[in-house]
Amino acid sequence: MSDCLFCKIVSGEIPATIAKDDPEFVAFRDVNPQAPTHVLAIPKRHVRSLNDLDDDGLAGRLLRFAKGVAEGEGLAENGYRLVVNTNSDGGQTVWHLHVHILGGRAMAWPPG
Ligand code: 5GP
Ligand code: ZN
């Protein structure tokens, strides 16, 4: 989608620090990290939000890709948090489905 920030990261039009890349997904470091490790995993295909996800296979592969990011970042043993903010109450600000992978410190609960 031409006016989507994350599609522009996929195409290379906007630079990002890539953490993991495969044919279907890419993960890159969040520009405003909320934890020592904060990576965003996205499908390369534009999906506006989790509400628009209609592909069970993609959902499963995205979670598996995010798990691989966490392993690659050395987070698996101590643990990490995955977050998918959806629409306004969820705090979504970028309209391309993304999974936040947060780690490197203990996470609080409940979230803000
Ligand atoms: P949301 O609030 O939609 O769940 O998350 C969007 C995330 O994208 C935020 O954590 C924000 O810091 C990050 N972000 C926004 N613009 C950019 C950018 O241009 N590059 C990168 N790497 N991250 C961005
Ligand atoms: Zn997009």
Short mmCIF file of C-alpha atoms in Angstrom, two decimals, residues 7-100:
data_model
loop_
_atom_site.label_atom_id
_atom_site.label_comp_id
_atom_site.label_asym_id
_atom_site.label_seq_id
_atom_site.Cartn_x
_atom_site.Cartn_y
_atom_site.Cartn_z
CA CYS A 7 5.02 -1.03 3.50
CA LYS A 8 7.69 1.59 2.80
CA ILE A 9 10.02 -0.20 5.23
CA VAL A 10 9.28 -3.48 3.39
CA SER A 11 10.14 -1.86 0.04
CA GLY A 12 13.28 -0.19 1.44
CA GLU A 13 11.93 3.30 0.76
CA ILE A 14 12.23 4.08 4.49
CA PRO A 15 15.28 2.65 6.26
CA ALA A 16 15.02 0.42 9.30
CA THR A 17 17.35 -1.78 11.28
CA ILE A 18 16.40 -5.28 10.22
CA ALA A 19 16.52 -8.01 12.87
CA LYS A 20 15.14 -10.92 10.79
CA ASP A 21 13.94 -11.31 7.23
CA ASP A 22 12.25 -14.08 5.29
CA PRO A 23 10.12 -14.18 2.13
CA GLU A 24 6.84 -13.53 3.97
CA PHE A 25 7.79 -11.47 7.05
CA VAL A 26 10.34 -8.94 8.22
CA ALA A 27 11.32 -7.80 11.72
CA PHE A 28 12.97 -4.48 12.49
CA ARG A 29 13.88 -2.46 15.58
CA ASP A 30 11.28 -0.04 16.93
CA VAL A 31 12.43 3.58 16.50
CA ASN A 32 11.14 4.39 20.02
CA PRO A 33 12.01 1.30 22.09
CA GLN A 34 10.00 0.59 25.23
CA ALA A 35 12.33 -2.15 26.50
CA PRO A 36 16.02 -3.07 26.04
CA THR A 37 14.88 -5.19 23.09
CA HIS A 38 11.90 -3.92 21.08
CA VAL A 39 11.41 -5.39 17.63
CA LEU A 40 8.35 -5.24 15.34
CA ALA A 41 7.46 -8.28 13.22
CA ILE A 42 5.20 -7.66 10.22
CA PRO A 43 3.83 -9.50 7.21
CA LYS A 44 5.28 -8.06 3.99
CA ARG A 45 1.77 -8.11 2.57
CA HIS A 46 -0.30 -5.13 3.76
CA VAL A 47 -2.87 -6.08 6.42
CA ARG A 48 -4.39 -3.02 8.11
CA SER A 49 -4.88 -4.46 11.61
CA LEU A 50 -5.58 -7.73 13.39
CA ASN A 51 -9.28 -7.04 12.68
CA ASP A 52 -8.51 -7.40 8.97
CA LEU A 53 -6.58 -10.66 9.26
CA ASP A 54 -8.43 -13.39 7.38
CA ASP A 55 -5.62 -15.88 6.87
CA ASP A 56 -5.20 -18.45 9.65
CA GLY A 57 -2.00 -19.71 8.09
CA LEU A 58 -0.44 -16.26 8.03
CA ALA A 59 -1.38 -15.73 11.68
CA GLY A 60 0.34 -18.94 12.71
CA ARG A 61 3.43 -18.29 10.63
CA LEU A 62 3.67 -14.72 11.97
CA LEU A 63 3.64 -16.00 15.56
CA ARG A 64 6.25 -18.57 14.69
CA PHE A 65 8.37 -15.90 12.99
CA ALA A 66 8.05 -13.69 16.11
CA LYS A 67 9.15 -16.60 18.27
CA GLY A 68 12.18 -16.96 16.02
CA VAL A 69 12.96 -13.26 16.48
CA ALA A 70 12.80 -13.69 20.27
CA GLU A 71 15.16 -16.66 20.05
CA GLY A 72 17.53 -14.74 17.80
CA GLU A 73 17.56 -11.83 20.23
CA GLY A 74 18.43 -14.18 23.11
CA LEU A 75 15.10 -13.62 24.89
CA ALA A 76 13.64 -17.11 24.86
CA GLU A 77 14.98 -18.39 28.17
CA ASN A 78 14.23 -15.36 30.38
CA GLY A 79 11.04 -14.60 28.49
CA TYR A 80 9.49 -11.82 26.50
CA ARG A 81 6.15 -10.26 25.64
CA LEU A 82 4.28 -10.14 22.33
CA VAL A 83 1.78 -7.29 21.86
CA VAL A 84 -0.64 -6.60 19.01
CA ASN A 85 -2.26 -3.20 19.57
CA THR A 86 -5.53 -3.04 17.65
CA ASN A 87 -7.51 0.10 16.78
CA SER A 88 -7.87 3.12 19.05
CA ASP A 89 -8.48 1.56 22.47
CA GLY A 90 -5.68 -0.89 21.76
CA GLY A 91 -3.30 1.97 21.07
CA GLN A 92 -2.60 1.19 17.40
CA THR A 93 -0.83 4.08 15.66
CA VAL A 94 0.54 2.44 12.51
CA TRP A 95 -2.06 0.83 10.25
CA HIS A 96 -0.13 -2.22 9.13
CA LEU A 97 -0.41 -5.33 11.29
CA HIS A 98 2.61 -5.73 13.57
CA VAL A 99 3.63 -7.79 16.56
CA HIS A 100 5.73 -6.01 19.17
#
